[in-house]
Tab-separated table of C-alpha atoms and ligand atoms in Angstrom:
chain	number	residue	atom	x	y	z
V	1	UNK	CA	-8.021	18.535	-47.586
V	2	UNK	CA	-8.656	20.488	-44.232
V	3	UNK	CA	-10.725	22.503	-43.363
V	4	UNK	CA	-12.117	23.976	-39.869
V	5	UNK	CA	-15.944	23.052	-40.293
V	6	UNK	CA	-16.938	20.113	-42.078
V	7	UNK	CA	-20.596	20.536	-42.919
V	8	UNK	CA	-22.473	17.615	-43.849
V	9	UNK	CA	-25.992	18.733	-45.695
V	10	UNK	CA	-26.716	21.707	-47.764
V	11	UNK	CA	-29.824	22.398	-46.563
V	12	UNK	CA	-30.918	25.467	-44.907
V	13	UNK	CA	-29.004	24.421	-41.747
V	14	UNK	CA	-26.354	23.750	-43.722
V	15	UNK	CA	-26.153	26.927	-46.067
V	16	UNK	CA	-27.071	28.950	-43.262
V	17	UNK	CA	-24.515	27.885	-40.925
V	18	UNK	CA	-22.147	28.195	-44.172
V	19	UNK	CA	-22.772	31.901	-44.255
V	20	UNK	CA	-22.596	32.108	-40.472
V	21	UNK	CA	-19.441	31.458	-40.079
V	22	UNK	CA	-18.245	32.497	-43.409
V	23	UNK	CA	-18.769	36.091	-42.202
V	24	UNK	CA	-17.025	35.073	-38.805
V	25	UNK	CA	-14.100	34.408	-40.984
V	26	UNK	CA	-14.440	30.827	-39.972
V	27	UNK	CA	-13.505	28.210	-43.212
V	28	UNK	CA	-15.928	25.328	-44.180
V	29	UNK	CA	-16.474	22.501	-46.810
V	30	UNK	CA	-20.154	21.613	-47.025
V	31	UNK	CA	-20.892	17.735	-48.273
V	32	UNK	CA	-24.147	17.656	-50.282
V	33	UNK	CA	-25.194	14.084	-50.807
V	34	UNK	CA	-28.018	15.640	-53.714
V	35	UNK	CA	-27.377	17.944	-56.544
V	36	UNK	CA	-28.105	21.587	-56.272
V	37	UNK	CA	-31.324	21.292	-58.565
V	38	UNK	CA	-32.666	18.166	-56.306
V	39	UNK	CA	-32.319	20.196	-53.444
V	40	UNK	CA	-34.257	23.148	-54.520
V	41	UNK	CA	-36.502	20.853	-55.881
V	42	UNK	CA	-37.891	20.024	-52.507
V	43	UNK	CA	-41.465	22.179	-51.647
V	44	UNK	CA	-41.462	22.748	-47.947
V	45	UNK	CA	-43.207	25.384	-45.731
V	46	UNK	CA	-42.586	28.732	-46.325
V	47	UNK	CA	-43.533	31.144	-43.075
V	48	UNK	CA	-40.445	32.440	-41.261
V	49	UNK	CA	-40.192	33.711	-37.515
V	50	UNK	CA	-38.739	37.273	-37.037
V	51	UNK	CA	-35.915	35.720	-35.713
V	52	UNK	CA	-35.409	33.757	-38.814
V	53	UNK	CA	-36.055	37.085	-40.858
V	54	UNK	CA	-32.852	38.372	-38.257
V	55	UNK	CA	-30.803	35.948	-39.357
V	56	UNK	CA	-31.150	36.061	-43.418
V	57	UNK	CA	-30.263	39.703	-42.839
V	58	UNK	CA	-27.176	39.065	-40.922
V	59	UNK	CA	-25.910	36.616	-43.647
V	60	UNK	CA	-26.990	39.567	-46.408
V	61	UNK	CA	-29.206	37.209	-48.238
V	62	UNK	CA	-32.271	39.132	-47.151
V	63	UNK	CA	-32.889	41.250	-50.075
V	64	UNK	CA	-35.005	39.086	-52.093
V	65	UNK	CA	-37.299	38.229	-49.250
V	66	UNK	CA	-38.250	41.417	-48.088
V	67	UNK	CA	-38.780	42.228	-51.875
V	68	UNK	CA	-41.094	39.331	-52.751
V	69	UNK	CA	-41.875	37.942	-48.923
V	70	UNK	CA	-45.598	38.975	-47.639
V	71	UNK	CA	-45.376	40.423	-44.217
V	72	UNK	CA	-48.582	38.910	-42.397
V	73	UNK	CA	-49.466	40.105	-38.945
V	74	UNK	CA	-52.584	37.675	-38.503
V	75	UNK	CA	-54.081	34.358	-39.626
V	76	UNK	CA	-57.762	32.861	-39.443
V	77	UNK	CA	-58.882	29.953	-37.757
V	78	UNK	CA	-62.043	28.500	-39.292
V	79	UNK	CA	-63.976	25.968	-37.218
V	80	UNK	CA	-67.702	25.141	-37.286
V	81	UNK	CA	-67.698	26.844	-40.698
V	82	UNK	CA	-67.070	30.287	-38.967
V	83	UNK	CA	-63.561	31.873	-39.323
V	84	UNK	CA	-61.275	34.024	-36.834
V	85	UNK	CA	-58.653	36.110	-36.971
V	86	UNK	CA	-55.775	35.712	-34.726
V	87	UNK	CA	-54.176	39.182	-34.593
V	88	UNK	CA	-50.812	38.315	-34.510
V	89	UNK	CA	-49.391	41.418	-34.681
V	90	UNK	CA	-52.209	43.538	-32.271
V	91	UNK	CA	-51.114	40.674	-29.528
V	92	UNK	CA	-47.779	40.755	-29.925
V	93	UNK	CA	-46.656	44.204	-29.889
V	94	UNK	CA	-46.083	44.751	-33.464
V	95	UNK	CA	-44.773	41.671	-34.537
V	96	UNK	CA	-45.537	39.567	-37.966
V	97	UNK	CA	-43.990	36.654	-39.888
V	98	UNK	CA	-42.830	36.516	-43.076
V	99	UNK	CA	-44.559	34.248	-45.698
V	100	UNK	CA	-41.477	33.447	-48.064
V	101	UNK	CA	-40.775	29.581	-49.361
V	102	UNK	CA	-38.278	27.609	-47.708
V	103	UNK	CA	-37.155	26.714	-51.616
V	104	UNK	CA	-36.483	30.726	-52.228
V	105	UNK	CA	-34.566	30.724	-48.399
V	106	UNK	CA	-31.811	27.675	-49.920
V	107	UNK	CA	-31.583	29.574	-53.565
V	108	UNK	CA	-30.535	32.917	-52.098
V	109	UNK	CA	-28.031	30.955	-49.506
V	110	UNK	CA	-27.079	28.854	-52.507
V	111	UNK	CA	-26.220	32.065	-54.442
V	112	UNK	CA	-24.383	33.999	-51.943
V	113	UNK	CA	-22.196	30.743	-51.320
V	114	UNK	CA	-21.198	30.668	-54.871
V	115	UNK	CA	-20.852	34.695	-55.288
V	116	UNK	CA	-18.739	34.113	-52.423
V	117	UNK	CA	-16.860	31.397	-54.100
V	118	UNK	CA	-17.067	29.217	-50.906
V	119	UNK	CA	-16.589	25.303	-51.162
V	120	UNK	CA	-19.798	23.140	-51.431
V	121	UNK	CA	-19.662	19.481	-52.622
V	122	UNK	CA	-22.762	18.214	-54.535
V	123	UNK	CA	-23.007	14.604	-55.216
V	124	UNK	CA	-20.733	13.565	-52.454
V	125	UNK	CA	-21.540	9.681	-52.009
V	126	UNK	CA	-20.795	7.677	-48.740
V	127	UNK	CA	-20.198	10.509	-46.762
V	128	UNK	CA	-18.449	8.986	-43.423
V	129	UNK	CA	-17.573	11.130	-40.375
V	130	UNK	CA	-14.785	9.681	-37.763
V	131	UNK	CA	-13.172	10.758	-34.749
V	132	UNK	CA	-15.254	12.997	-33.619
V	133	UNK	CA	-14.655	11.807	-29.751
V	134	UNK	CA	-11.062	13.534	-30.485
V	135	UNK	CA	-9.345	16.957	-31.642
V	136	UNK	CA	-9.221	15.848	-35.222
V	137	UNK	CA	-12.144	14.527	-36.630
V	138	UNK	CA	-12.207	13.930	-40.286
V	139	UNK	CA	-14.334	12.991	-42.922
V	140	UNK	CA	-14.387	10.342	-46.144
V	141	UNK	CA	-16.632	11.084	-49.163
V	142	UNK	CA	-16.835	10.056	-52.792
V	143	UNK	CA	-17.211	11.770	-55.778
V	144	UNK	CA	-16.929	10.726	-59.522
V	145	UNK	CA	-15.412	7.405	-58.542
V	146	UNK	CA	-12.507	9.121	-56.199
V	147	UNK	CA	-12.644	9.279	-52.589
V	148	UNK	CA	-11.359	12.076	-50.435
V	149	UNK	CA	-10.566	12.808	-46.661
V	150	UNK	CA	-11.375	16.322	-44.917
V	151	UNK	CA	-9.416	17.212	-41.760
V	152	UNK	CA	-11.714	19.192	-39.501
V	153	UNK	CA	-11.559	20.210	-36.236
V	154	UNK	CA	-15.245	20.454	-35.620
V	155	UNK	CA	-18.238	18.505	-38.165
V	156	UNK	CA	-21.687	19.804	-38.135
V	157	UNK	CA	-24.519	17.402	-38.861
V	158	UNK	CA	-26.742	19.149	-41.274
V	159	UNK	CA	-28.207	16.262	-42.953
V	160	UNK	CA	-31.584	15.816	-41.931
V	161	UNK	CA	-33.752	12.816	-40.173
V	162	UNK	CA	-32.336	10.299	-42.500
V	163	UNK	CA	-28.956	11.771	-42.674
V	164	UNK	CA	-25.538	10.150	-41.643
V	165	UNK	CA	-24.424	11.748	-38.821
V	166	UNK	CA	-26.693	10.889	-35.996
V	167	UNK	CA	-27.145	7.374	-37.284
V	168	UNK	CA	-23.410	7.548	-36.682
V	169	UNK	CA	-23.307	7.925	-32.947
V	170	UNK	CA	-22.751	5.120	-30.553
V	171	UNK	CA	-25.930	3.506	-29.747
V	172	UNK	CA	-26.621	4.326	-26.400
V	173	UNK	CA	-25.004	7.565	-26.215
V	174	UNK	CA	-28.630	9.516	-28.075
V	175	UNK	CA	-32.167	9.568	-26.652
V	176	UNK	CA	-34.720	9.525	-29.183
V	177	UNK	CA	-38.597	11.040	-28.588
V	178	UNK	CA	-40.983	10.211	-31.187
V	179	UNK	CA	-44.870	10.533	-32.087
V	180	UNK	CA	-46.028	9.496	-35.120
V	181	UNK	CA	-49.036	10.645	-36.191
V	182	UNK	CA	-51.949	8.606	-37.618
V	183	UNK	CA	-52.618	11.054	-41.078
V	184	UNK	CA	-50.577	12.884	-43.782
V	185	UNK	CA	-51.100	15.809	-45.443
V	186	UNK	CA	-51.925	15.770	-48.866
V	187	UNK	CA	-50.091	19.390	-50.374
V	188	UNK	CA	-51.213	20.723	-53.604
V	189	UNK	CA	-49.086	24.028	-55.435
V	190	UNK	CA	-50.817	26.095	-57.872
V	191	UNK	CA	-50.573	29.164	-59.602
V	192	UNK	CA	-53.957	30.538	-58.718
V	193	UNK	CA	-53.905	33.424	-56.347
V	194	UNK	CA	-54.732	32.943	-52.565
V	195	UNK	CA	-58.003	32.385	-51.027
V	196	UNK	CA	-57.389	35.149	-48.933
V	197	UNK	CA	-54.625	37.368	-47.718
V	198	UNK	CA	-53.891	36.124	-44.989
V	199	UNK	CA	-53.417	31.634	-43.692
V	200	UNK	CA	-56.633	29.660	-42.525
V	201	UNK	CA	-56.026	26.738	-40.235
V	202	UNK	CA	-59.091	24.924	-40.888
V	203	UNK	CA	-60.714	22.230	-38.406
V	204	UNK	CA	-63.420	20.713	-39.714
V	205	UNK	CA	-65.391	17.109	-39.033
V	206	UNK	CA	-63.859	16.002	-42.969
V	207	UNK	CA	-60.887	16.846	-41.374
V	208	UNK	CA	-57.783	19.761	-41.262
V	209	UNK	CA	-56.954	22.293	-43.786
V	210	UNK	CA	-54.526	24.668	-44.677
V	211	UNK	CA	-54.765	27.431	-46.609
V	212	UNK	CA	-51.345	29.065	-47.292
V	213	UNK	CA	-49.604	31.369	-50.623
V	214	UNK	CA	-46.012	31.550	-51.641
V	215	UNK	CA	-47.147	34.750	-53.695
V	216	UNK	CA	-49.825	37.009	-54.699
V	217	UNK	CA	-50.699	34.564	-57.645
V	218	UNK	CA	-49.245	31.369	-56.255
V	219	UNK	CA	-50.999	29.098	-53.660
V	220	UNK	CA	-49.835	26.629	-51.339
V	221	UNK	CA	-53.182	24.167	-50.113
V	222	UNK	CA	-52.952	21.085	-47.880
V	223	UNK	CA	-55.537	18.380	-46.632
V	224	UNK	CA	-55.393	15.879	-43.938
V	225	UNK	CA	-55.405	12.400	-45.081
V	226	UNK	CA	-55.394	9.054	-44.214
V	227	UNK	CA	-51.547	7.357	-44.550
V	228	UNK	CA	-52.863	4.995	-46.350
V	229	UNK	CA	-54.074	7.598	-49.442
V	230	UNK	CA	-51.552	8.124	-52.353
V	231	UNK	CA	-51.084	10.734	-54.593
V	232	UNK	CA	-51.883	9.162	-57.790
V	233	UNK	CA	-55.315	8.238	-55.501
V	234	UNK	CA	-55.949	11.872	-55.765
V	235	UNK	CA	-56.829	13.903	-58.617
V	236	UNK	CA	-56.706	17.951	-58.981
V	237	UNK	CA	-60.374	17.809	-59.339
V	238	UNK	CA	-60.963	15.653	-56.244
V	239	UNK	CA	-58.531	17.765	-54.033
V	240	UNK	CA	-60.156	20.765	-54.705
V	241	UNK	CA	-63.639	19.482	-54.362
V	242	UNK	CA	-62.580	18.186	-51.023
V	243	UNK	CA	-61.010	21.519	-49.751
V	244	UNK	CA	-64.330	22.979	-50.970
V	245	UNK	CA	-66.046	21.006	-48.895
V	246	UNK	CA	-63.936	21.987	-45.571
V	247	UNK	CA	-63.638	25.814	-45.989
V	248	UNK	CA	-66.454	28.248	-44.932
V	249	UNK	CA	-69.007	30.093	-47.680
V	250	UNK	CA	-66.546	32.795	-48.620
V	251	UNK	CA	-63.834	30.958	-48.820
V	252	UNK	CA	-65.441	28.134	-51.420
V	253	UNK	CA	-66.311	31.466	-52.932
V	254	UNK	CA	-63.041	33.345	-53.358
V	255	UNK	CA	-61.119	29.689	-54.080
V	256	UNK	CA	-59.579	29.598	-58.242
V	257	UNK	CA	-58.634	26.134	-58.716
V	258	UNK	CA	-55.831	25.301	-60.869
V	259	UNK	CA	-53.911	22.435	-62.586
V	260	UNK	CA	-51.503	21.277	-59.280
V	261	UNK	CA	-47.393	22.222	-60.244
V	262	UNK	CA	-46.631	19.469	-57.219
V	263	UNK	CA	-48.586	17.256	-55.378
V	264	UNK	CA	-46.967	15.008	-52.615
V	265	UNK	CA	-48.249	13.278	-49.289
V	266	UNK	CA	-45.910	14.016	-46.279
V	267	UNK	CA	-46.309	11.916	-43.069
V	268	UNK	CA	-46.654	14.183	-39.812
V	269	UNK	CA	-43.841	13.250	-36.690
V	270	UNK	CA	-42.564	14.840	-33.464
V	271	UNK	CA	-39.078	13.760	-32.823
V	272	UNK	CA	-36.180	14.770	-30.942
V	273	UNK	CA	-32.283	13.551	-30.388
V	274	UNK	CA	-30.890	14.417	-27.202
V	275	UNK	CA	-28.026	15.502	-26.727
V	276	UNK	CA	-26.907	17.259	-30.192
V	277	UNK	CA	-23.470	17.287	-29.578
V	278	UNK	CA	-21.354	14.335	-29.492
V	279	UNK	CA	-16.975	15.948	-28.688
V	280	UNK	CA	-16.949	17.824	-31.951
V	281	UNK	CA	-19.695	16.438	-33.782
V	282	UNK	CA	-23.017	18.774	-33.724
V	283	UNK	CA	-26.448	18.345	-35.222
V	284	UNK	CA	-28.654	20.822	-36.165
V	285	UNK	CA	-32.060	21.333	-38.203
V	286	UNK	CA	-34.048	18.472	-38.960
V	287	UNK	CA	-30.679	15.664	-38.030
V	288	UNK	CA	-32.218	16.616	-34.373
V	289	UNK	CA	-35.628	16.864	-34.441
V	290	UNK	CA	-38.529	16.761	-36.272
V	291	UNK	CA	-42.038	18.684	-36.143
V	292	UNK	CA	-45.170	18.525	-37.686
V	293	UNK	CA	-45.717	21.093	-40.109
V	294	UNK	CA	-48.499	23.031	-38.587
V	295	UNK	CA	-46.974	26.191	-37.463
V	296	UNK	CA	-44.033	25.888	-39.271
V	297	UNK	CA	-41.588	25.936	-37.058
V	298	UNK	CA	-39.622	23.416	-38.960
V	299	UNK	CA	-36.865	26.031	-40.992
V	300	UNK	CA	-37.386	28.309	-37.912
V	301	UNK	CA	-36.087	26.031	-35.253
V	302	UNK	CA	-32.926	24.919	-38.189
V	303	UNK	CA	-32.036	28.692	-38.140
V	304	UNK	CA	-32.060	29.121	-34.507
V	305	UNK	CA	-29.856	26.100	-33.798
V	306	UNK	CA	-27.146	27.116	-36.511
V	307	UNK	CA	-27.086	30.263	-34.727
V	308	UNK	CA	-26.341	29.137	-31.511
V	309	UNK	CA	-23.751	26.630	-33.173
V	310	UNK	CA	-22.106	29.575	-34.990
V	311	UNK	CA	-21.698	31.730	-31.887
V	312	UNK	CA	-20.575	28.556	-29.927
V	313	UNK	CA	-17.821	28.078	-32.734
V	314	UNK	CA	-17.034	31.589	-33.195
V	315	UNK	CA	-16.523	32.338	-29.323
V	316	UNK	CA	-14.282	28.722	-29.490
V	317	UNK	CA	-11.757	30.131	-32.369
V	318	UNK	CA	-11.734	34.268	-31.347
V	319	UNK	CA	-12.381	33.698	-27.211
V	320	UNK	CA	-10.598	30.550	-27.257
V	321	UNK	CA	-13.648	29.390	-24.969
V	322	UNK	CA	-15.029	25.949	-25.231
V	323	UNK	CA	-18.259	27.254	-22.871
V	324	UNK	CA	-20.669	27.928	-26.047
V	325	UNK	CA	-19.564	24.337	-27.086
V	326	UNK	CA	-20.752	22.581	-23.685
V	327	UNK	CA	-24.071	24.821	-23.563
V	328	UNK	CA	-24.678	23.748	-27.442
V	329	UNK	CA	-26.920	21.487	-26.738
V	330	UNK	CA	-28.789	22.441	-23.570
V	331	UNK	CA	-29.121	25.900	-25.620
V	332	UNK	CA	-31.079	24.259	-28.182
V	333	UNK	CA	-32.877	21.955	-26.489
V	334	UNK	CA	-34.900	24.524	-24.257
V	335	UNK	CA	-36.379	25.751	-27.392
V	336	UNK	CA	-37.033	23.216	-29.578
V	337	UNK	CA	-39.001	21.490	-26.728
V	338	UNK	CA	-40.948	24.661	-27.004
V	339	UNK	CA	-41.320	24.262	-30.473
V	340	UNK	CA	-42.025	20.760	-30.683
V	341	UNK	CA	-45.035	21.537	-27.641
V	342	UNK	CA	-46.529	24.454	-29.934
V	343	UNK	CA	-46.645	21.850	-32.888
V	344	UNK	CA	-47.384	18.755	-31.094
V	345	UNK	CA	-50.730	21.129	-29.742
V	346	UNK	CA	-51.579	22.832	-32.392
V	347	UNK	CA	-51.852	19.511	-34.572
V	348	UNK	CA	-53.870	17.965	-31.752
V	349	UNK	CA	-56.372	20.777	-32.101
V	350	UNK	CA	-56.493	21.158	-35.378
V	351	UNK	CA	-57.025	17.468	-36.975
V	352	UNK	CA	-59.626	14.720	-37.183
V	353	UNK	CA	-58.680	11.790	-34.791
V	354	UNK	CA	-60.939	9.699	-35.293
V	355	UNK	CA	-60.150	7.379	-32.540
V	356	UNK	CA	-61.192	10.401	-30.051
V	357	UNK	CA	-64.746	9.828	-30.724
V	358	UNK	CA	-67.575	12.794	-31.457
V	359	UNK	CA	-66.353	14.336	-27.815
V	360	UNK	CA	-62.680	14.425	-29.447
V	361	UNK	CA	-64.154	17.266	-31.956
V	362	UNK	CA	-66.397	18.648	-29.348
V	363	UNK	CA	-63.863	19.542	-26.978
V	364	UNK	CA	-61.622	20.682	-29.505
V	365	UNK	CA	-64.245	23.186	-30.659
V	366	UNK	CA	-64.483	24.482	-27.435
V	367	UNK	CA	-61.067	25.116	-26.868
V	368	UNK	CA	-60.907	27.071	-30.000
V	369	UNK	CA	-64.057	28.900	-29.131
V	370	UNK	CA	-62.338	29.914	-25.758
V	371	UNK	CA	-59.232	30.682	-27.950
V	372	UNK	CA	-60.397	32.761	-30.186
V	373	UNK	CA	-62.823	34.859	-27.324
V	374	UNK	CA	-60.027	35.128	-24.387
V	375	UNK	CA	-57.113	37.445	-25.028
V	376	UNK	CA	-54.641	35.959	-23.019
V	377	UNK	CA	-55.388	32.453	-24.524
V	378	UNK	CA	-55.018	34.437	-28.174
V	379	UNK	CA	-51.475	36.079	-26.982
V	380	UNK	CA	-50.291	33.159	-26.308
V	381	UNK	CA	-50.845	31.322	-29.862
V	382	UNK	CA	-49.592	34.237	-31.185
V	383	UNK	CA	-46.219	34.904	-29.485
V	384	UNK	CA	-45.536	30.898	-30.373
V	385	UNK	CA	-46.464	31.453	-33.732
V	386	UNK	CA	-44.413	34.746	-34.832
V	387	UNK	CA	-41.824	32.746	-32.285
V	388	UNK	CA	-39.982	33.253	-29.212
V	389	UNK	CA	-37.001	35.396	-28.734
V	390	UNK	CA	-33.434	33.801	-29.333
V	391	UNK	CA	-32.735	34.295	-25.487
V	392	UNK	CA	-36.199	33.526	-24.200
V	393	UNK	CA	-35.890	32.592	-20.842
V	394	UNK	CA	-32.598	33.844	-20.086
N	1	APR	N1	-24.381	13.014	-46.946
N	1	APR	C1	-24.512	14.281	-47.407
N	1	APR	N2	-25.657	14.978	-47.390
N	1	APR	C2	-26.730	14.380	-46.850
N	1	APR	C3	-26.673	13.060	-46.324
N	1	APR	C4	-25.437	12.382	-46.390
N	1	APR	N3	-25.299	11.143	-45.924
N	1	APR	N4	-27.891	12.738	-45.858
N	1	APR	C5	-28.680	13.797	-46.087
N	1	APR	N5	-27.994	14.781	-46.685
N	1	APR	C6	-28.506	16.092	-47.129
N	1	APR	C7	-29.877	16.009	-47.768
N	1	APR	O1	-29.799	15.660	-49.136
N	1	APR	C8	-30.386	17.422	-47.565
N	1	APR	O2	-30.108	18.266	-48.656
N	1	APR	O3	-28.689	16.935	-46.015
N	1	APR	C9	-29.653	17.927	-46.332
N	1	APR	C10	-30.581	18.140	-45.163
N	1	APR	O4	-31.490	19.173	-45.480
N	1	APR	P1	-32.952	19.261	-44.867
N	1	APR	O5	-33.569	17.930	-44.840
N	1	APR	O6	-33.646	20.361	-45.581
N	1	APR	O7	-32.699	19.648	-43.322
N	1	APR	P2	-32.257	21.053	-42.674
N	1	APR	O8	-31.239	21.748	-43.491
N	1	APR	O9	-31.987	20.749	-41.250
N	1	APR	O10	-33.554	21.946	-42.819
N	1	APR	C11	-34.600	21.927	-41.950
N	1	APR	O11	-36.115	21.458	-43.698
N	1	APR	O12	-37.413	19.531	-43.609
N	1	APR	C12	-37.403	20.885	-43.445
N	1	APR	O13	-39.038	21.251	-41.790
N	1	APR	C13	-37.688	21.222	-42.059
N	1	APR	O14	-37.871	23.384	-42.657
N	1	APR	C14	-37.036	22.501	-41.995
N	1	APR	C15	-35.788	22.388	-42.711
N	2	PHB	C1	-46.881	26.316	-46.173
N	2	PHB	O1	-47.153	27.360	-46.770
N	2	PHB	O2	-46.351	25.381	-46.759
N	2	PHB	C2	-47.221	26.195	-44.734
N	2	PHB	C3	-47.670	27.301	-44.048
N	2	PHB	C4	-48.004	27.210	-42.716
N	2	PHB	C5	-47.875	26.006	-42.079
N	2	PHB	C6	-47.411	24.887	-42.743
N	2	PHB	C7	-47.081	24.983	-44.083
N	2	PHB	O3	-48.240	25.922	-40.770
């Protein structure tokens, strides 16, 4: 087989990148170690930067989003049991995020790929990718017992943290940055409807909060825990009396509890590879870097690196330039820095470390006191949340 692109993942970065370069009249194979239904089975934030929003449209998979995404142009922030609104929008000039689930973003890109009748591999076993230090890399799966080689002249690591690709490179020749933080956060879905129209970032002395909606009658709720919690530890009853117990009066007031549809604990890490290309092997999306979830910047920062791989690629087959190739990485790596900072704060503001003591909380209180009172300190939060501008900095 041959194929231009080899794309290993079917992920957003994956699917996006797919349609990318699909409409760039590029060809690619994407290698999906998962089936389809595992991967959509996989709850994961669901608030998308206008850039992100951008991008969807580009690909033409945008329709069902703007049909059943909620614009929001604000959030609250509720500490000592008072909440704030962050006016997003006001701060901004005019801009908002979408609140769409990063589970409806991979079914539309799954669906255009197959209306387009483009080439994805599910269930592709020991996926291998060689040469990539020359002009011909290829690629060795398996599938139902047979294995197969791709030809490519460029592979694109899509895979995730735990995925093959980085773990691939020569030791030596990747950087890694890591924080690991000392709590999960326990995630509940429900189909009650939201406490409120709009996200609360909760800090409270039990601990963080979150929250969030993936619809009008569907609700998205996290806690911080400790690591050491399970899931089985905690029952509906007990998460909701414990959100109760964090949220302000009119909150507890307006919150319909509900039989949980999923309930996981996910650990909270900042990570990042550097570089993210290796000669024609790229990573992208989570492969590269990891943040934690508050903010969710996670799919945002996936959609901003395929982009910048897609031009690089496109400008490399029409242009016959190799520049967007050698900038690939540098590209990407002044904003997810950015990205990773935003996160890496707004989780140190937001949650109980215990190991800071009582003047841990207190100074965190007074920071989002100041916050929430100065305007410039406001702008800022909000042009990181609704996100920076592709070329920020240029
Ligand atoms: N071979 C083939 N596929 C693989 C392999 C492998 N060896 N290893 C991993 N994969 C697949 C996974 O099964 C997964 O479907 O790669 C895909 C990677 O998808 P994601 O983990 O969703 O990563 P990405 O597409 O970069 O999306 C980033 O996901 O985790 C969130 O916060 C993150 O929102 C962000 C987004
Ligand atoms: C979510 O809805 O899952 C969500 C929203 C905002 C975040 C993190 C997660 O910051």
């Amino acid at each position: 087989m041959r194929t231009q692109v080899a794309i290993i993942g079917a992920g957003p970065s994956g699917l996006l990148l797919g349609q990318l370069l699909h409409k760039a009249g590029i060809d690619a194979i994407i290698l999906e170690r998962q089936s389809g239904d595992y991967v959509l089975g996989r709850i994961r934030a669901g608030v998308l930067e206008q850039v992100c929003i951008d991008l969807l449209d580009e690909v033409g998979v945008g329709q069902r989003m703007h049909q059943e995404g909620l614009v929001h142009g604000g959030f609250d922030m509720l500490f000592q049991g008072r909440r704030h609104r962050i006016d997003m929008h006001g701060l901004t000039g005019g801009k908002n995020v979408m609140v769409y689930g990063q589970t409806e973003v991979t079914r539309d890109l799954m669906d255009a790929r197959r209306e387009a009748g483009l080439p994805t591999v599910y269930e592709a076993n020991h996926v291998t990718v060689r040469d990539f230090d020359t002009t011909r890399p290829r690629v060795h799966y398996e599938k139902d017992g047979k294995t197969f080689e791709i030809e490519c002249d460029f592979i694109a690591g899509c895979d995730g943290f735990h995925g093959v690709c980085r773990a691939s490179v020569p030791e030596g020749a990747v950087a890694s940055y890591e924080k690991i933080y000392p709590f999960g956060w326990l995630g509940v879905l429900s189909d009650t409807p939201p406490v409120h129209e709009e996200l609360i970032y909760v800090n409270s002395q039990r601990g963080f909060a979150l929250c969030s909606m993936r619809s009008h009658t569907r609700s998205r709720h996290y806690l911080q825990v400790p690591l050491s919690d399970t899931v089985e530890g905690w029952s509906d009853d007990a998460f909701w009396n414990e959100l109760r117990l964090r949220l302000d009066p009119a909150a507890r007031d307006a919150l319909v509890t509900g039989p949980s549809l999923e309930k996981s604990i996910a650990p909270l890490r900042s990570f990042v590879a550097e570089p993210m290309r290796f000669g024609r092997l790229f990573l992208a999306g989570d492969a590269a870097h990891i943040v934690p979830p508050t903010g969710a910047k996670g799919l945002n920062l996936a959609a901003t690196d395929v982009k910048y791989l897609s031009r690089a690629l496109i400008e490399f087959y029409q242009e016959k330039s190799q520049a967007g190739i050698d900038t690939y990485s540098d590209t990407c790596l002044r904003r997810i820095w950015k990205a990773e900072r935003f996160s890496w704060w707004f989780t140190s503001l937001m949650h109980h470390f215990p190991e800071n003591g009582p003047i841990g909380q207190k100074l965190q209180e007074a920071e989002l006191d100041y916050l929430v009172h100065s305007e410039a300190a406001a702008r800022s939060v909000a042009e990181n949340y609704v996100g920076l501008p592709l070329d920020f900095g240029e």
